[in-house]
CSV table of C-alpha atoms in Angstrom, one decimal:
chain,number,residue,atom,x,y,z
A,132,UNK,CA,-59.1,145.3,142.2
A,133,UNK,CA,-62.3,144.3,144.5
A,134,UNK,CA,-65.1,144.0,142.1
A,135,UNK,CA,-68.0,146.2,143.7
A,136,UNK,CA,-70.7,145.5,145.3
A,137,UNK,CA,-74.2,146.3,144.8
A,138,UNK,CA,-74.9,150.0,144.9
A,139,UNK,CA,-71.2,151.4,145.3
A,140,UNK,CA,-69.8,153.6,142.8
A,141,UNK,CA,-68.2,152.2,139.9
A,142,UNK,CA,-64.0,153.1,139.6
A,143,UNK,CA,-63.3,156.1,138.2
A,144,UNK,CA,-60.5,154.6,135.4
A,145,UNK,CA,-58.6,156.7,133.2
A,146,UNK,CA,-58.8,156.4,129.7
A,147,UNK,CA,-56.1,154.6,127.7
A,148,UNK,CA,-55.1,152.3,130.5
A,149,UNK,CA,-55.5,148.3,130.4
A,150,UNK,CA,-58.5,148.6,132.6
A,151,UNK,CA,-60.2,151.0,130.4
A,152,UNK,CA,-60.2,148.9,127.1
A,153,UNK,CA,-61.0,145.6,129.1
A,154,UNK,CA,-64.9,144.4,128.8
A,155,UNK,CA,-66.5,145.5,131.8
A,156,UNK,CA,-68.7,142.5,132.1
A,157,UNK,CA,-68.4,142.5,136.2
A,158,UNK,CA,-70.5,145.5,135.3
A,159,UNK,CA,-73.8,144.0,134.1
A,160,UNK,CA,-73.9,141.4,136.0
A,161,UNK,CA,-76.1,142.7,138.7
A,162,UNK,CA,-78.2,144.2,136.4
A,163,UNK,CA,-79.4,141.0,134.5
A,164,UNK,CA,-79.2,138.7,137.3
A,165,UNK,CA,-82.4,140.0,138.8
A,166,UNK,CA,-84.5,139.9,135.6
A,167,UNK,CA,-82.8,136.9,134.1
A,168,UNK,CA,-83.7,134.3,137.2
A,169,UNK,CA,-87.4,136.0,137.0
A,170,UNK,CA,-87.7,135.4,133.6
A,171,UNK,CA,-86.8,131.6,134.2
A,172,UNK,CA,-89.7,130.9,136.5
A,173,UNK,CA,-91.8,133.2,134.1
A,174,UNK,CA,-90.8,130.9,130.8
A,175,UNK,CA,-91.7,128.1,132.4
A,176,UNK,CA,-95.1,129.2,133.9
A,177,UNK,CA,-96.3,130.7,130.7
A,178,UNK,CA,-95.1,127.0,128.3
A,179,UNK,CA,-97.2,124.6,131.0
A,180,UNK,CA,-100.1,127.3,130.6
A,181,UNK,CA,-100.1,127.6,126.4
A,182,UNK,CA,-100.7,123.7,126.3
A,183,UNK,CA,-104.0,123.7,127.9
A,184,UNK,CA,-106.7,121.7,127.0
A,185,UNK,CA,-108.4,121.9,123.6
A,186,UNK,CA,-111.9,124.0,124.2
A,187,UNK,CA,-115.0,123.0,122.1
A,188,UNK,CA,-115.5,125.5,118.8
A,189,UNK,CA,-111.4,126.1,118.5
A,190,UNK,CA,-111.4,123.9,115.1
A,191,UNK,CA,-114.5,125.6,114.1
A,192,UNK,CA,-118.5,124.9,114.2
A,193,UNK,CA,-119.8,122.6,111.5
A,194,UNK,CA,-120.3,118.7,111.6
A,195,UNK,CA,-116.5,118.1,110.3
A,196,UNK,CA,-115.4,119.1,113.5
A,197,UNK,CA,-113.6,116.9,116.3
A,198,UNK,CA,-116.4,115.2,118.2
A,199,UNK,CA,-117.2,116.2,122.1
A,200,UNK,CA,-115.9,112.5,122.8
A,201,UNK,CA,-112.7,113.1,120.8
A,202,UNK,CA,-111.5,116.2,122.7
A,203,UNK,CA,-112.2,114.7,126.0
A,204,UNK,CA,-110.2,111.9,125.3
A,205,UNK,CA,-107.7,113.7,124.3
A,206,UNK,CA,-107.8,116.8,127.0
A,207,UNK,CA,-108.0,113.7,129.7
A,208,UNK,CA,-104.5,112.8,128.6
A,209,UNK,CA,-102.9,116.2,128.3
A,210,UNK,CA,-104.5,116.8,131.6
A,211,UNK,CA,-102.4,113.9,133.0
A,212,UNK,CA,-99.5,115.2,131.9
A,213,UNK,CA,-99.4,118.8,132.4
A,214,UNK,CA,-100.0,117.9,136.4
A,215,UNK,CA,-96.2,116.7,136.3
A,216,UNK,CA,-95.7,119.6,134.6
A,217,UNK,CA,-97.3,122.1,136.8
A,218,UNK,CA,-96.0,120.6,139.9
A,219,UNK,CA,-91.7,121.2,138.5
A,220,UNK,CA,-93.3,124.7,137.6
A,221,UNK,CA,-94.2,125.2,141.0
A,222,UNK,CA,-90.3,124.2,142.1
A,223,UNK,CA,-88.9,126.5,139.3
A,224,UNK,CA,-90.9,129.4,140.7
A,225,UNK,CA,-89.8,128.9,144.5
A,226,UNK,CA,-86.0,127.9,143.4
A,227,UNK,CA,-86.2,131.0,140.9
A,228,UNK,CA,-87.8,132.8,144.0
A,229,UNK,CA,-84.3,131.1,146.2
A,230,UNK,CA,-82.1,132.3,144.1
A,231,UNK,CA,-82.8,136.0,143.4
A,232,UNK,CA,-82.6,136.3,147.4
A,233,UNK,CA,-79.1,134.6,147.8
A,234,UNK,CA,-77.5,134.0,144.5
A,235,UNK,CA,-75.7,131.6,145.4
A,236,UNK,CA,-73.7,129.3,143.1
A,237,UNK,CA,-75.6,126.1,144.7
A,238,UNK,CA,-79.2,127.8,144.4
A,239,UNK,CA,-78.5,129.2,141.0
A,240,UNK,CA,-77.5,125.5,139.6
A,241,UNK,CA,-80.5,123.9,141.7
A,242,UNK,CA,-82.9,126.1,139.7
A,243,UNK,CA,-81.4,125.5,136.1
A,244,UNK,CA,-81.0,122.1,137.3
A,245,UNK,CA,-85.4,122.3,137.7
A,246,UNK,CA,-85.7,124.8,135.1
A,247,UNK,CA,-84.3,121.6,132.8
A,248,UNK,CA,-86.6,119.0,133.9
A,249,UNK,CA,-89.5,121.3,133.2
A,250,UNK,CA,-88.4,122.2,129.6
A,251,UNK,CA,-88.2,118.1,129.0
A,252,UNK,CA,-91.8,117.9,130.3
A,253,UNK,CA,-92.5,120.9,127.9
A,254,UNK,CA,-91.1,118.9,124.8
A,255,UNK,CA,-93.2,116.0,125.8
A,256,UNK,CA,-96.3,117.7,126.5
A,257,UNK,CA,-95.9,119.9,123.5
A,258,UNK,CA,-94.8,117.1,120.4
A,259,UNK,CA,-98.6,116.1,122.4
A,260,UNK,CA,-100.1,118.7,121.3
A,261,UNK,CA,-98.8,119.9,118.1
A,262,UNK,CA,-99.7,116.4,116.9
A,263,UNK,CA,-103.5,116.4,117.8
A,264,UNK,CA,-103.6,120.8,117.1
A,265,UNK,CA,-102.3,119.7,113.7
A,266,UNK,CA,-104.9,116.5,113.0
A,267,UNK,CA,-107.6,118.5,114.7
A,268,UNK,CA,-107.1,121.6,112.2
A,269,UNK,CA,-107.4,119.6,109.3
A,270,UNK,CA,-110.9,119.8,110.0
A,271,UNK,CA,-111.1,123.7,109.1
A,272,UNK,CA,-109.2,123.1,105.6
A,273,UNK,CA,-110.9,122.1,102.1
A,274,UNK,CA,-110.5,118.3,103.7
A,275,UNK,CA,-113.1,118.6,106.3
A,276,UNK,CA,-115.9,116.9,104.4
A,277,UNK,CA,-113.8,113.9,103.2
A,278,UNK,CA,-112.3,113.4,106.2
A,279,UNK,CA,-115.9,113.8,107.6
A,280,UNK,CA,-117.1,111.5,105.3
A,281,UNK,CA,-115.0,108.8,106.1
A,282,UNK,CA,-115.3,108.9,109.5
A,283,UNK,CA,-119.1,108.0,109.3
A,284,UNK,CA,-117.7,105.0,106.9
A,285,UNK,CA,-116.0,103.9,109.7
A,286,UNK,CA,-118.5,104.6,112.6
A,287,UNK,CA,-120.9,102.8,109.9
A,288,UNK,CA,-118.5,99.7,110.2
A,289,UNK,CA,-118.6,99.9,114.0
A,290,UNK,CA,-122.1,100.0,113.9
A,291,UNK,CA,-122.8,96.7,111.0
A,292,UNK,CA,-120.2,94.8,113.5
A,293,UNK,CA,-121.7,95.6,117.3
A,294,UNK,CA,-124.9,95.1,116.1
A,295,UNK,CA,-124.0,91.5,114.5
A,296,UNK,CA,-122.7,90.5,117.2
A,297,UNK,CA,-124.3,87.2,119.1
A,298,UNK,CA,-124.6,89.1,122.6
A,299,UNK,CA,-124.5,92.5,124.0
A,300,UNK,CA,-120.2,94.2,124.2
A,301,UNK,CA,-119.0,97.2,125.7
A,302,UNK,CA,-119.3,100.1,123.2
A,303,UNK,CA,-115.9,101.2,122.4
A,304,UNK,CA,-115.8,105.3,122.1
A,305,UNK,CA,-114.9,107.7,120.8
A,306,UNK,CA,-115.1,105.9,117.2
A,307,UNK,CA,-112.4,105.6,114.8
A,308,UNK,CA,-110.9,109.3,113.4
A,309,UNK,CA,-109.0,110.0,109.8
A,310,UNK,CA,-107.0,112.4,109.1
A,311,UNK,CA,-104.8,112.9,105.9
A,312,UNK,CA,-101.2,112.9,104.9
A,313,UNK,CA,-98.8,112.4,102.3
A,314,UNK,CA,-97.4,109.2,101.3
A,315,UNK,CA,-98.4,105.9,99.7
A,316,UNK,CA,-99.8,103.8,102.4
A,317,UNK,CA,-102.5,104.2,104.4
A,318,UNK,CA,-101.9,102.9,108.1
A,319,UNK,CA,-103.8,103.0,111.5
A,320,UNK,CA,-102.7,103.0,115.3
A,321,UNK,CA,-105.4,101.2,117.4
A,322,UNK,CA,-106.4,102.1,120.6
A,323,UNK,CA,-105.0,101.8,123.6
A,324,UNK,CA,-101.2,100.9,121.8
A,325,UNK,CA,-98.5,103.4,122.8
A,326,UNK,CA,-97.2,105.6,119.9
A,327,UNK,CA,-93.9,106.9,119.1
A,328,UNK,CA,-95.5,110.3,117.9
A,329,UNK,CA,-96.8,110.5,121.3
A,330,UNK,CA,-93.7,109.9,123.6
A,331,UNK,CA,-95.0,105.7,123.9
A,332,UNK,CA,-97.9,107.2,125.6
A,333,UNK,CA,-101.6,105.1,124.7
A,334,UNK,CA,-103.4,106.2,121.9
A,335,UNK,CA,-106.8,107.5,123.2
A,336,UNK,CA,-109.0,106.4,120.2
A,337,UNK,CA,-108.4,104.8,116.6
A,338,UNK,CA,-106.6,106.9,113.9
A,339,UNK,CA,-107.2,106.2,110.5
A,340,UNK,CA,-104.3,107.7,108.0
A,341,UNK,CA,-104.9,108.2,104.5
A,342,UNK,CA,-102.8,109.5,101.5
A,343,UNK,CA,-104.3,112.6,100.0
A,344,UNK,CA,-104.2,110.2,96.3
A,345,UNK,CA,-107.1,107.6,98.2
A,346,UNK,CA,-109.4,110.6,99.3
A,347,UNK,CA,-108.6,112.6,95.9
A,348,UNK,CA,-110.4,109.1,94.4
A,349,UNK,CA,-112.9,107.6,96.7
A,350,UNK,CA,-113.5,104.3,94.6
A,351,UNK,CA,-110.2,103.2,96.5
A,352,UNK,CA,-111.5,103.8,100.0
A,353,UNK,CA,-111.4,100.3,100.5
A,354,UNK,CA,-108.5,101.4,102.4
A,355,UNK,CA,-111.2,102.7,105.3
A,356,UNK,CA,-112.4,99.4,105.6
A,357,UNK,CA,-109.2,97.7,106.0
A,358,UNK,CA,-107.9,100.0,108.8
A,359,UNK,CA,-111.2,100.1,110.6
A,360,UNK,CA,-110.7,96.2,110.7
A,361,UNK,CA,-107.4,96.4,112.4
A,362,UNK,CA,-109.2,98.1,114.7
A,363,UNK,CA,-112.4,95.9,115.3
A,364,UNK,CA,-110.2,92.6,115.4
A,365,UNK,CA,-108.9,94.5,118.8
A,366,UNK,CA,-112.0,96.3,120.1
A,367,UNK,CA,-114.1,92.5,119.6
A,368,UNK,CA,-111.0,91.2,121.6
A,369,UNK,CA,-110.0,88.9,118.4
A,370,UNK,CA,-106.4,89.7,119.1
A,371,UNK,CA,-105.8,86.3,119.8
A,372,UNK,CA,-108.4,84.2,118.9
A,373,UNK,CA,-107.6,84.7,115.6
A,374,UNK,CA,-104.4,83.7,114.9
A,375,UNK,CA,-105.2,80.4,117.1
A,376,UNK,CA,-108.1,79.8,115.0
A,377,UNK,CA,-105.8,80.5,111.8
A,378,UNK,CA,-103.1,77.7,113.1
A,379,UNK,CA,-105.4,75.1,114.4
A,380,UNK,CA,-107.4,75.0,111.1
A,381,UNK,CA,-104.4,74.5,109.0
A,382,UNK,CA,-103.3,71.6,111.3
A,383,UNK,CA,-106.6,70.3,110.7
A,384,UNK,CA,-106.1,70.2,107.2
A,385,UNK,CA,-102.0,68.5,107.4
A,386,UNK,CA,-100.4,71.5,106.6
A,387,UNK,CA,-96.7,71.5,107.8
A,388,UNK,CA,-96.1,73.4,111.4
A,389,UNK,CA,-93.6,75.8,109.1
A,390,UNK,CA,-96.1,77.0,106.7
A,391,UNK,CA,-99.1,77.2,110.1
A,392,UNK,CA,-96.5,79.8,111.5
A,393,UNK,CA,-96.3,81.7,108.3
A,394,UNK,CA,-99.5,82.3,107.7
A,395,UNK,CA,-100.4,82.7,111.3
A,396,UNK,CA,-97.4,85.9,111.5
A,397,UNK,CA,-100.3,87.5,108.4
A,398,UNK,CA,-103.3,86.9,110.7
A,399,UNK,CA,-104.1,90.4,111.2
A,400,UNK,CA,-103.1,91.8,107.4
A,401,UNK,CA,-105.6,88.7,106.5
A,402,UNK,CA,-108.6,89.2,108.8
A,403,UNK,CA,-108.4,92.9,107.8
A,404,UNK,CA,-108.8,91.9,103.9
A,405,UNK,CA,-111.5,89.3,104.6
A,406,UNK,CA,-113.3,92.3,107.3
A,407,UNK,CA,-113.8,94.6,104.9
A,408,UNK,CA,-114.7,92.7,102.3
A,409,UNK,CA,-117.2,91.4,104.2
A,410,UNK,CA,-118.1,95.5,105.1
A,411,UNK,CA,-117.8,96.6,101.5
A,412,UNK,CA,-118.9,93.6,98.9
A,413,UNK,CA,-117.3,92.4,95.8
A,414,UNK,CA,-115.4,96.1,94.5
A,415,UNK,CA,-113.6,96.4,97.6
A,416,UNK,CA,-111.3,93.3,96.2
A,417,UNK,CA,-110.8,95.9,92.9
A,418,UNK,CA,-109.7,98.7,96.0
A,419,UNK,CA,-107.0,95.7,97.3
A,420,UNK,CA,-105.6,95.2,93.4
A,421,UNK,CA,-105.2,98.8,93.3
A,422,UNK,CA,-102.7,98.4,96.3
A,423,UNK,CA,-100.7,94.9,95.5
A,424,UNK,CA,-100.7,95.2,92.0
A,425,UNK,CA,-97.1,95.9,91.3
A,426,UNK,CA,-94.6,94.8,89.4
A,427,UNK,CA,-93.8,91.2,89.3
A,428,UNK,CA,-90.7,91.0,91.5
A,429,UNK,CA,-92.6,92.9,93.9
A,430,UNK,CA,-95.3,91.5,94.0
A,431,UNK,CA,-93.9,87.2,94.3
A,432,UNK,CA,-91.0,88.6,96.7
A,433,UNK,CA,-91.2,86.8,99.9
A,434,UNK,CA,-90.7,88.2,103.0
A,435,UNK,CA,-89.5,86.2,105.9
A,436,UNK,CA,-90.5,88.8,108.6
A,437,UNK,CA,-93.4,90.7,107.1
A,438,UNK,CA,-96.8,91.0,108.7
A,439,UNK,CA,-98.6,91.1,105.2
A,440,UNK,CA,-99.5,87.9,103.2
A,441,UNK,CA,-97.3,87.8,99.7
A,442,UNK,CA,-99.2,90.1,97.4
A,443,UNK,CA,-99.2,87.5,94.9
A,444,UNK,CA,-101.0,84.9,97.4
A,445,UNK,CA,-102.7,87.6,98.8
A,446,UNK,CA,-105.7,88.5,96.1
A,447,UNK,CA,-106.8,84.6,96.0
A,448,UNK,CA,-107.6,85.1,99.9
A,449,UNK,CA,-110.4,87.5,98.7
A,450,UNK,CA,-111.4,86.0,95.7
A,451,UNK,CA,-112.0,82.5,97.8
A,452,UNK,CA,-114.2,84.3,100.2
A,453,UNK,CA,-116.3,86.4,97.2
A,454,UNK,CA,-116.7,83.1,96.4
A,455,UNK,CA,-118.2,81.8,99.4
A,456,UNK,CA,-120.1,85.1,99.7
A,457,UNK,CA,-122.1,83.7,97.1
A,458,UNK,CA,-120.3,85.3,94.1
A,459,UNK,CA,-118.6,83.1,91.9
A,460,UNK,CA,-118.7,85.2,88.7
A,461,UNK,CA,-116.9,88.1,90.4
A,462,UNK,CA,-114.5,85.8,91.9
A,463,UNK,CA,-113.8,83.9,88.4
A,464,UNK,CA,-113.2,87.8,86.5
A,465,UNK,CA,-110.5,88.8,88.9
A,466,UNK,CA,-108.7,85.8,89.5
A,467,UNK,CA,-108.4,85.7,85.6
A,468,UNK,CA,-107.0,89.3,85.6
A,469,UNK,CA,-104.4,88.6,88.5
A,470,UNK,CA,-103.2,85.0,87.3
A,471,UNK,CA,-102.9,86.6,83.5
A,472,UNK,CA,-100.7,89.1,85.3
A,473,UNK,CA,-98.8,86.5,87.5
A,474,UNK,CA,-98.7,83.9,85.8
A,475,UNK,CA,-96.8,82.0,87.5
A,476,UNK,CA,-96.5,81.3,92.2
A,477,UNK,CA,-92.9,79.8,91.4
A,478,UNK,CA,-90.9,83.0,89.6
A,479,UNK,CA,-90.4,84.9,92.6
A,480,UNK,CA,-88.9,84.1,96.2
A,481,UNK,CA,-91.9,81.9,97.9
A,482,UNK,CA,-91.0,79.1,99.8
A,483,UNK,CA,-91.8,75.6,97.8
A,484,UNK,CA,-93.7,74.6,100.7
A,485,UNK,CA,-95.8,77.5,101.0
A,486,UNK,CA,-96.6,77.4,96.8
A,487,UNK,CA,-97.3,73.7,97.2
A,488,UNK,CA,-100.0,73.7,99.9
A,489,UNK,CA,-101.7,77.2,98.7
A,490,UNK,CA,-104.6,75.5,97.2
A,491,UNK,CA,-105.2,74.1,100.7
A,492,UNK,CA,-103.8,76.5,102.7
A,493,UNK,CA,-105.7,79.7,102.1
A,494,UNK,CA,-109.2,78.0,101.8
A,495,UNK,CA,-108.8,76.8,105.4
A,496,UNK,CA,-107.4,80.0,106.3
A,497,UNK,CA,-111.0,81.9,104.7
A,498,UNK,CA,-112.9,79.2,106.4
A,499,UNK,CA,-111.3,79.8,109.9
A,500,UNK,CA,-111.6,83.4,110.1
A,501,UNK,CA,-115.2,83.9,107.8
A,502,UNK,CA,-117.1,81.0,108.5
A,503,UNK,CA,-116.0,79.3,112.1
A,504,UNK,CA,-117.7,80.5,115.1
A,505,UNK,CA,-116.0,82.9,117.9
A,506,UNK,CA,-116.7,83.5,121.2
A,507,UNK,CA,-116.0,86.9,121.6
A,508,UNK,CA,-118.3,87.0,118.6
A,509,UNK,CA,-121.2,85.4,121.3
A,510,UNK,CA,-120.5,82.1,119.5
A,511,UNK,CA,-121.1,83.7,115.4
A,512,UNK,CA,-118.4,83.8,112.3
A,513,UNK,CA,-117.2,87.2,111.2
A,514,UNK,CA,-119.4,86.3,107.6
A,515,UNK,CA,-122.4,86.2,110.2
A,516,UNK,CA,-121.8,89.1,112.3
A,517,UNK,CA,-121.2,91.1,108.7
A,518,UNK,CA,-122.8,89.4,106.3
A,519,UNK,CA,-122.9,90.8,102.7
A,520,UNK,CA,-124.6,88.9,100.2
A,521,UNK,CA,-126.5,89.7,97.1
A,522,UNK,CA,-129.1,91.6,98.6
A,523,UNK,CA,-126.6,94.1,99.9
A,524,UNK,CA,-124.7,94.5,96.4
A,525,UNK,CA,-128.1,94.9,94.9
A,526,UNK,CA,-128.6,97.7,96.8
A,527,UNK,CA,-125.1,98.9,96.4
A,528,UNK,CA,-125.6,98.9,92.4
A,529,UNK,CA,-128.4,101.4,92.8
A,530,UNK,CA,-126.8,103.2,94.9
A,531,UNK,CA,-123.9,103.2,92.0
A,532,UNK,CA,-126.6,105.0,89.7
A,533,UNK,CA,-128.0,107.4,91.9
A,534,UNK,CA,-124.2,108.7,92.8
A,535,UNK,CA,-123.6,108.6,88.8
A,536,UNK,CA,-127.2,110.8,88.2
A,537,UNK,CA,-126.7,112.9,91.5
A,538,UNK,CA,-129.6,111.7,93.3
A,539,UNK,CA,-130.4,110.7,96.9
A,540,UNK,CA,-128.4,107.4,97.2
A,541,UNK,CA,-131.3,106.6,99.8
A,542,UNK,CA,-130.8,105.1,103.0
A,543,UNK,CA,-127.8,103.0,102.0
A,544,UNK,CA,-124.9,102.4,104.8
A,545,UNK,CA,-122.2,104.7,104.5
A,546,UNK,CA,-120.0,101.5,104.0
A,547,UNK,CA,-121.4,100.6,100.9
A,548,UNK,CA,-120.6,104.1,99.3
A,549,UNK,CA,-117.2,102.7,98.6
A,550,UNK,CA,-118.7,100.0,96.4
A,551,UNK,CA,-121.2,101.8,95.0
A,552,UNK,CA,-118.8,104.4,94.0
A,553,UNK,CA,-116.6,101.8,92.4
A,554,UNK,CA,-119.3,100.3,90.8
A,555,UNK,CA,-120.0,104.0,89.1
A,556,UNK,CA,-116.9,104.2,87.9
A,557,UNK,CA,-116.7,100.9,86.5
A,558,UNK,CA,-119.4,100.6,84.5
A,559,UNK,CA,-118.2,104.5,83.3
A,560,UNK,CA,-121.8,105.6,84.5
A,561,UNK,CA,-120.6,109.2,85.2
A,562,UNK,CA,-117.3,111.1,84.9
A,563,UNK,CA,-114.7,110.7,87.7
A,564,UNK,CA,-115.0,114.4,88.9
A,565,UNK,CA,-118.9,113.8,89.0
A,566,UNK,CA,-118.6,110.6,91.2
A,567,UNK,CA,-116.4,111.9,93.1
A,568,UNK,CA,-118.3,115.0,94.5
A,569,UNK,CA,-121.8,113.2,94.4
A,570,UNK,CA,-119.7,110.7,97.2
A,571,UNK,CA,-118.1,113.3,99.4
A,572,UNK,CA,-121.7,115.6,99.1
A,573,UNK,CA,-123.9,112.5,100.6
A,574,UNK,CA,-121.9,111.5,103.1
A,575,UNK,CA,-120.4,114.8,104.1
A,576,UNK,CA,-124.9,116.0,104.2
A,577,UNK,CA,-125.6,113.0,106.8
């Protein structure tokens, strides 16, 4: 039988016969052939149109919200993308348009051929934008003031380190932004790297992730200052002045090349410790014991690849440099709490070399990073361009008192909330609740 062609009549067939109980599909296939190639170029206009640009006031109206600078840098690079987009849009529309007017085989594969390459740029565009939709709404949940509050701790640390700076640097914007998620960690992605979560393309601005535990208590926030330092070693263009500095000073001193490359592989876990201890003061080492204090075998397990310093070595790093901070005492109190809990370097997996020139090792190391000039620094150390010193935990003790009664911590950096907070809780000068919302109500009112 000749199948029929558009607009004859269909067969008269008698019931019963082979023909009658066979699926007429040859029937339909007119009908949906029209409205299904429409509906192709249709789909794929509407997808490149629902991932526009985010529009100021869409994650709400009060000072939590995404900055103007934020949502440019961000619609800049969905703009970028959605032009590919738009233009295979464009192809699916005039191949959808081809196709309806000779449905041929050859025109019907070149448009689901087009119609595919679109729906790949729609994946891409879209995993874009659900990430950024999703960090962007946090700002309308009961998180928006913490996470408000600790993006002015790390715009404050942006601030203390431009402004210590030896000459004038390029302002890097838009300024560091956290957002919160589950997990034990905190982490950051730095600008300018490219990120898995965004197809490998660059990170627009720094992204500061905390677990909901560090913003639940704020005393270990020293977190904040240790991801905002990843982020200033690269901004101040120490990417690679520091781990030069790092390898030449232990030379210097006759340690072995082996040990030099170890502790050069931990140059950015290091100057990150040593940054915002320099940013926060003496309670930001308790923040760093909260994190490395595990058990034994975890703590003296060496790690022949890792980026971090041995958590065992790695708390003597900051206690060196409170001491040079011109806090001894503090130093002395938790060096005695970490060596009573580790007694021993040798029980775990560290390299004998490495053990045997600690003592030497990781003084040079504070002394090459803290207290030796850099360049891109216009020719000042790190302790110079942030110094901290006893005036500055003076005033972060009264600010410790003032969060405890729930009075105007003053005009305090937001940076030394994190101390001062600690400090509260410490010295058990207020419940934890109390501290707590007295910390997240004077930053969030600023």
């Amino acid at each position: 039988m000749v199948a029929p062609t558009r607009g004859d009549p269909a067969p008269t067939v008698e019931p019963g016969t082979a023909q009658a109980q066979a699926p007429l599909v040859w029937r339909s296939t007119g009908e949906i052939r029209g409205p299904w190639i429409r509906s192709q170029a249709i789909s794929v206009t509407r997808h490149a149109a629902a991932l526009r640009p985010f529009r100021n006031g869409e994650f709400g109206t009060g000072p939590a919200v995404p900055t103007e600078g934020h949502l440019q840098a961000v619609n800049a690079l969905l703009v970028r993308l959605r032009r590919e987009l738009l233009a295979v849009s464009k192809q699916v529309r005039t191949h959808a348009s081809d196709a309806a007017a000779r449905p041929t085989t050859a025109q019907l594969q070149r448009l689901v051929i087009t119609k595919e390459r679109a729906h790949d740029w729609v994946r891409a565009i879209e995993r874009i934008w659900d990430f950024y939709f999703e960090l962007f709404g946090q700002r309308q949940s009961v998180l928006a003031d913490w996470l408000l509050s600790c993006d002015r701790i790390a715009l404050s640390c942006y601030q203390a380190a431009y402004l210590g700076v030896g000459e004038p640097k390029p302002l890097p914007a838009p300024p560091p932004f956290c957002y919160a998620r589950t997990g034990f960690s905190p982490a950051t992605f730095r600008r300018g790297i490219p990120l898995r979560r965004l197809g490998r393309q660059l990170n627009p601005f720094p992204l500061v992730q905390l677990p909901y535990h560090r913003l639940v208590n704020p005393w270990t926030l020293g977190a904040v200052l240790h991801e905002v330092s990843h982020n200033l070693q690269s901004d101040l263009g120490l990417n690679k002045a520091v781990p030069v500095a790092v390898g030449r000073r232990l030379l210097e001193e006759d340690c072995p090349a082996a040990v030099a490359q170890v502790w050069t592989r931990w140059n950015r876990e290091i100057f990150a410790d040593l940054s915002a201890l320099l940013l926060g003061g003496p309670a930001t080492v308790g923040s760093l014991l909260d994190v490395i204090g595990r058990s034994p075998r975890a703590v003296l397990a060496y790690n022949p690849n890792g980026p971090h310093p041995t958590p065992a070595l790695r708390a003597y790093l900051s206690t060196e440099l409170l001491r040079r901070m011109g806090f001894p005492e503090e130093a002395e109190r938790y060096e005695s709490l970490w060596s009573k809990i580790y007694p021993d370097l040798r029980a775990g997996t560290l390299p004998r070399q490495l053990v045997d020139t600690f003592p030497t090792a990781h003084r040079a190391v504070v002394d090459a990073l803290c207290f030796r000039p850099f360049s891109q620094l216009g020719k000042r150390s790190l302790a110079d361009t942030i110094p901290f010193g006893v005036k500055e935990h003076q005033m972060t003790l009264e600010a410790a008192e003032r969060l405890a009664g729930g009075t105007d911590p003053g005009v305090i950096p937001a940076r030394f909330l994190i101390g001062a907070a600690r400090s509260a809780l410490d010295r058990g000068l207020a419940r934890p609740g109390v501290i707590t919302k007295n910390f997240y109500t004077e930053l969030a009112r600023r």
